Amino acid sequence: MNKQDKDMNKINYQKELEKIIDDIDVSKPPRLLLHSCCAPCSSSVLEYLADYFDITVYYYNPNISPESEFEKRFAEQKRLIEELPVKNEVKLIKGVYRYEDFLDIAEGYEDAPEGGERCFRCYRMRLEKTAKLAHDEDFDYFCTTLSLSPLKNSQKINEIGFEVAEKYNTRWLPSDFKKKEGYKRSIELSREYNLYRQNFCGCVYSRNVEEKGE
């Protein structure tokens, strides 16, 4: 299959999201558990979705190292939620930080290229945890801010999202938040709120890539 054929087979998950939003009764917003990797990525996502959903942000990122970086990003996430004016109040849950959980899923994939199988396993780790919590706490949907980044594979993120939704008997909210200038808007909001914008994804492997300039 050539690149043109692959592109034709890609699903436009932003359009899938818009179909769901069109059917929402905004007077009774459904509960959404939104996994967030950081404040900058969540900024435009929250601005967009809070008009339609009752959102709880789930900051679960054991891939981030060192722990001081994890805490710094959490503090920025908390500050953004407190300061960002949105229609429906946004709540926040801080996930447990266990870096060994990330090391377990990365074992054997330490030398995988950035954006490859190690990253896919990291997506799955975080989305599984989010899906389980969404089921346990009876959320209507769960989702992630990960698709906002141009460096993240939104097709794979959504594929995993649907898989873990089926596993935990909950509903995945499809998305590709980088579309409709979502990523551009996140940069604007980051400047407006003076958010800390990290220069690496979070794990030691992504930091090494950034330091090498690869």
CSV table of C-alpha atoms in Angstrom, one decimal:
chain,number,residue,atom,x,y,z
A,1,MET,CA,0.0,0.0,0.0
A,2,ASN,CA,1.5,3.4,-1.0
A,3,LYS,CA,1.3,6.6,1.0
A,4,GLN,CA,-1.7,7.9,-1.0
A,5,ASP,CA,-3.7,4.7,-0.3
A,6,LYS,CA,-2.8,4.9,3.4
A,7,ASP,CA,-3.9,8.5,3.6
A,8,MET,CA,-7.2,7.7,2.0
A,9,ASN,CA,-7.8,5.0,4.6
A,10,LYS,CA,-7.2,7.4,7.5
A,11,ILE,CA,-10.3,8.2,9.5
A,12,ASN,CA,-11.0,11.9,10.2
A,13,TYR,CA,-11.6,11.6,14.0
A,14,GLN,CA,-12.3,15.4,14.3
A,15,LYS,CA,-15.4,14.9,12.1
A,16,GLU,CA,-16.4,11.8,14.2
A,17,LEU,CA,-16.1,14.0,17.3
A,18,GLU,CA,-18.2,16.8,15.7
A,19,LYS,CA,-21.0,14.2,15.0
A,20,ILE,CA,-21.2,13.3,18.7
A,21,ILE,CA,-21.1,17.0,19.8
A,22,ASP,CA,-24.0,17.8,17.4
A,23,ASP,CA,-26.2,15.3,19.3
A,24,ILE,CA,-25.4,16.6,22.8
A,25,ASP,CA,-28.0,18.3,24.8
A,26,VAL,CA,-25.9,21.1,26.3
A,27,SER,CA,-28.5,21.6,29.1
A,28,LYS,CA,-27.4,18.1,30.3
A,29,PRO,CA,-23.7,17.9,29.4
A,30,PRO,CA,-22.4,14.3,29.6
A,31,ARG,CA,-19.5,13.5,32.0
A,32,LEU,CA,-16.1,13.3,30.3
A,33,LEU,CA,-12.9,12.0,31.9
A,34,LEU,CA,-10.2,13.7,29.9
A,35,HIS,CA,-6.7,12.4,30.3
A,36,SER,CA,-4.2,15.2,30.0
A,37,CYS,CA,-0.5,15.1,29.4
A,38,CYS,CA,0.2,18.7,30.3
A,39,ALA,CA,-1.4,22.1,30.6
A,40,PRO,CA,-0.4,23.5,27.2
A,41,CYS,CA,-2.0,20.5,25.4
A,42,SER,CA,-5.1,20.7,27.5
A,43,SER,CA,-5.6,24.4,27.0
A,44,SER,CA,-7.4,24.6,23.7
A,45,VAL,CA,-9.0,21.2,24.3
A,46,LEU,CA,-10.7,22.4,27.5
A,47,GLU,CA,-11.7,25.7,25.8
A,48,TYR,CA,-13.4,23.7,23.1
A,49,LEU,CA,-15.0,20.8,25.0
A,50,ALA,CA,-16.1,22.5,28.1
A,51,ASP,CA,-19.0,24.0,26.2
A,52,TYR,CA,-20.5,20.6,25.7
A,53,PHE,CA,-19.2,18.3,28.5
A,54,ASP,CA,-18.9,18.2,32.3
A,55,ILE,CA,-15.1,17.6,32.3
A,56,THR,CA,-12.8,16.0,34.9
A,57,VAL,CA,-9.2,16.2,33.9
A,58,TYR,CA,-7.2,13.1,34.8
A,59,TYR,CA,-3.5,13.9,35.0
A,60,TYR,CA,-1.9,10.5,34.8
A,61,ASN,CA,1.6,10.4,33.4
A,62,PRO,CA,4.0,8.0,35.0
A,63,ASN,CA,6.2,8.2,31.9
A,64,ILE,CA,7.4,11.7,33.0
A,65,SER,CA,10.8,11.9,34.6
A,66,PRO,CA,12.2,13.1,36.9
A,67,GLU,CA,9.4,13.3,39.5
A,68,SER,CA,10.1,17.0,39.9
A,69,GLU,CA,9.1,17.5,36.2
A,70,PHE,CA,5.9,15.5,36.8
A,71,GLU,CA,5.0,17.8,39.7
A,72,LYS,CA,5.9,20.9,37.8
A,73,ARG,CA,3.6,20.0,34.9
A,74,PHE,CA,0.8,19.0,37.4
A,75,ALA,CA,1.1,22.4,39.1
A,76,GLU,CA,0.7,24.1,35.7
A,77,GLN,CA,-2.3,21.9,34.9
A,78,LYS,CA,-3.9,22.9,38.2
A,79,ARG,CA,-3.2,26.6,37.6
A,80,LEU,CA,-4.7,26.5,34.1
A,81,ILE,CA,-7.9,24.9,35.3
A,82,GLU,CA,-8.2,27.5,38.0
A,83,GLU,CA,-7.6,30.5,35.6
A,84,LEU,CA,-9.2,29.4,32.3
A,85,PRO,CA,-12.7,30.8,31.9
A,86,VAL,CA,-15.0,28.0,30.7
A,87,LYS,CA,-18.8,27.4,30.5
A,88,ASN,CA,-18.8,24.3,32.7
A,89,GLU,CA,-16.6,23.9,35.7
A,90,VAL,CA,-13.6,21.6,35.2
A,91,LYS,CA,-12.5,19.2,38.0
A,92,LEU,CA,-9.0,17.7,38.4
A,93,ILE,CA,-7.8,14.3,39.5
A,94,LYS,CA,-4.1,13.7,40.1
A,95,GLY,CA,-3.0,10.2,39.1
A,96,VAL,CA,-0.5,8.2,41.2
A,97,TYR,CA,3.1,8.7,40.0
A,98,ARG,CA,4.9,5.3,39.6
A,99,TYR,CA,7.8,5.7,37.2
A,100,GLU,CA,8.4,1.9,37.4
A,101,ASP,CA,5.1,1.4,35.6
A,102,PHE,CA,6.5,3.2,32.6
A,103,LEU,CA,9.8,1.3,32.8
A,104,ASP,CA,7.9,-2.0,32.8
A,105,ILE,CA,6.0,-1.2,29.5
A,106,ALA,CA,9.2,0.3,27.9
A,107,GLU,CA,11.4,-2.7,28.7
A,108,GLY,CA,12.7,-4.1,25.5
A,109,TYR,CA,11.8,-1.0,23.5
A,110,GLU,CA,14.4,1.3,24.9
A,111,ASP,CA,16.0,1.8,21.5
A,112,ALA,CA,12.7,2.1,19.5
A,113,PRO,CA,12.5,5.3,17.5
A,114,GLU,CA,10.6,8.2,19.0
A,115,GLY,CA,7.0,8.0,17.9
A,116,GLY,CA,7.2,4.2,17.4
A,117,GLU,CA,6.2,1.1,19.4
A,118,ARG,CA,7.5,2.4,22.8
A,119,CYS,CA,5.3,5.5,22.4
A,120,PHE,CA,2.3,3.3,21.4
A,121,ARG,CA,2.8,1.2,24.5
A,122,CYS,CA,2.9,4.4,26.6
A,123,TYR,CA,-0.4,5.6,25.0
A,124,ARG,CA,-2.0,2.3,25.9
A,125,MET,CA,-0.7,2.4,29.5
A,126,ARG,CA,-2.3,5.8,30.1
A,127,LEU,CA,-5.5,5.2,28.2
A,128,GLU,CA,-6.1,1.8,29.9
A,129,LYS,CA,-5.9,3.5,33.3
A,130,THR,CA,-8.2,6.3,32.1
A,131,ALA,CA,-10.7,3.8,30.6
A,132,LYS,CA,-10.8,1.8,33.9
A,133,LEU,CA,-11.4,4.9,35.9
A,134,ALA,CA,-14.1,6.1,33.5
A,135,HIS,CA,-15.9,2.8,33.9
A,136,ASP,CA,-15.5,2.7,37.7
A,137,GLU,CA,-16.7,6.2,38.2
A,138,ASP,CA,-19.5,5.9,35.6
A,139,PHE,CA,-18.3,8.6,33.2
A,140,ASP,CA,-20.2,8.9,29.9
A,141,TYR,CA,-17.0,9.2,27.9
A,142,PHE,CA,-13.2,9.2,28.2
A,143,CYS,CA,-10.7,10.9,25.9
A,144,THR,CA,-7.1,12.3,25.9
A,145,THR,CA,-5.4,15.5,24.9
A,146,LEU,CA,-2.6,13.5,23.2
A,147,SER,CA,-4.0,13.9,19.7
A,148,LEU,CA,-3.4,17.7,19.9
A,149,SER,CA,0.4,17.3,19.3
A,150,PRO,CA,1.5,17.1,15.6
A,151,LEU,CA,4.1,14.7,16.9
A,152,LYS,CA,1.6,12.2,18.2
A,153,ASN,CA,-0.1,9.5,16.0
A,154,SER,CA,-3.8,10.3,16.2
A,155,GLN,CA,-4.8,7.3,14.2
A,156,LYS,CA,-3.0,5.0,16.7
A,157,ILE,CA,-4.3,6.9,19.7
A,158,ASN,CA,-7.9,6.5,18.6
A,159,GLU,CA,-7.3,2.8,17.7
A,160,ILE,CA,-6.1,2.2,21.2
A,161,GLY,CA,-8.9,4.3,22.7
A,162,PHE,CA,-11.6,2.2,21.1
A,163,GLU,CA,-9.8,-1.0,22.1
A,164,VAL,CA,-9.6,-0.2,25.8
A,165,ALA,CA,-13.1,1.2,25.7
A,166,GLU,CA,-14.4,-2.2,24.7
A,167,LYS,CA,-12.2,-3.9,27.3
A,168,TYR,CA,-13.5,-1.8,30.2
A,169,ASN,CA,-17.1,-1.4,28.8
A,170,THR,CA,-17.0,2.4,28.5
A,171,ARG,CA,-17.2,4.9,25.7
A,172,TRP,CA,-14.2,6.5,23.9
A,173,LEU,CA,-14.6,10.0,22.6
A,174,PRO,CA,-12.8,10.1,19.2
A,175,SER,CA,-10.7,13.2,18.5
A,176,ASP,CA,-7.9,14.8,16.5
A,177,PHE,CA,-7.5,18.0,18.4
A,178,LYS,CA,-4.7,19.3,16.2
A,179,LYS,CA,-7.3,19.9,13.5
A,180,LYS,CA,-9.2,23.1,13.1
A,181,GLU,CA,-6.1,24.9,14.3
A,182,GLY,CA,-6.3,23.3,17.7
A,183,TYR,CA,-2.5,23.1,18.1
A,184,LYS,CA,-2.1,26.8,17.0
A,185,ARG,CA,-4.7,27.8,19.6
A,186,SER,CA,-2.9,25.9,22.3
A,187,ILE,CA,0.2,27.9,21.6
A,188,GLU,CA,-1.8,31.2,21.8
A,189,LEU,CA,-3.3,30.2,25.1
A,190,SER,CA,0.1,29.1,26.5
A,191,ARG,CA,1.4,32.5,25.8
A,192,GLU,CA,-1.7,34.2,27.2
A,193,TYR,CA,-1.5,32.2,30.5
A,194,ASN,CA,2.3,32.1,30.5
A,195,LEU,CA,2.3,28.3,30.7
A,196,TYR,CA,5.4,26.2,31.1
A,197,ARG,CA,5.9,24.6,27.7
A,198,GLN,CA,8.4,21.7,28.0
A,199,ASN,CA,10.7,20.8,25.1
A,200,PHE,CA,10.3,17.0,25.4
A,201,CYS,CA,7.4,14.6,25.7
A,202,GLY,CA,8.2,13.5,29.2
A,203,CYS,CA,10.2,10.3,29.3
A,204,VAL,CA,13.9,10.0,29.5
A,205,TYR,CA,14.0,8.7,25.9
A,206,SER,CA,12.3,11.7,24.5
A,207,ARG,CA,14.5,14.0,26.5
A,208,ASN,CA,17.6,12.3,25.1
A,209,VAL,CA,16.3,12.8,21.5
A,210,GLU,CA,15.7,16.5,22.2
A,211,GLU,CA,19.2,16.9,23.7
A,212,LYS,CA,20.8,15.2,20.7
A,213,GLY,CA,18.8,17.4,18.3
A,214,GLU,CA,17.4,14.4,16.4
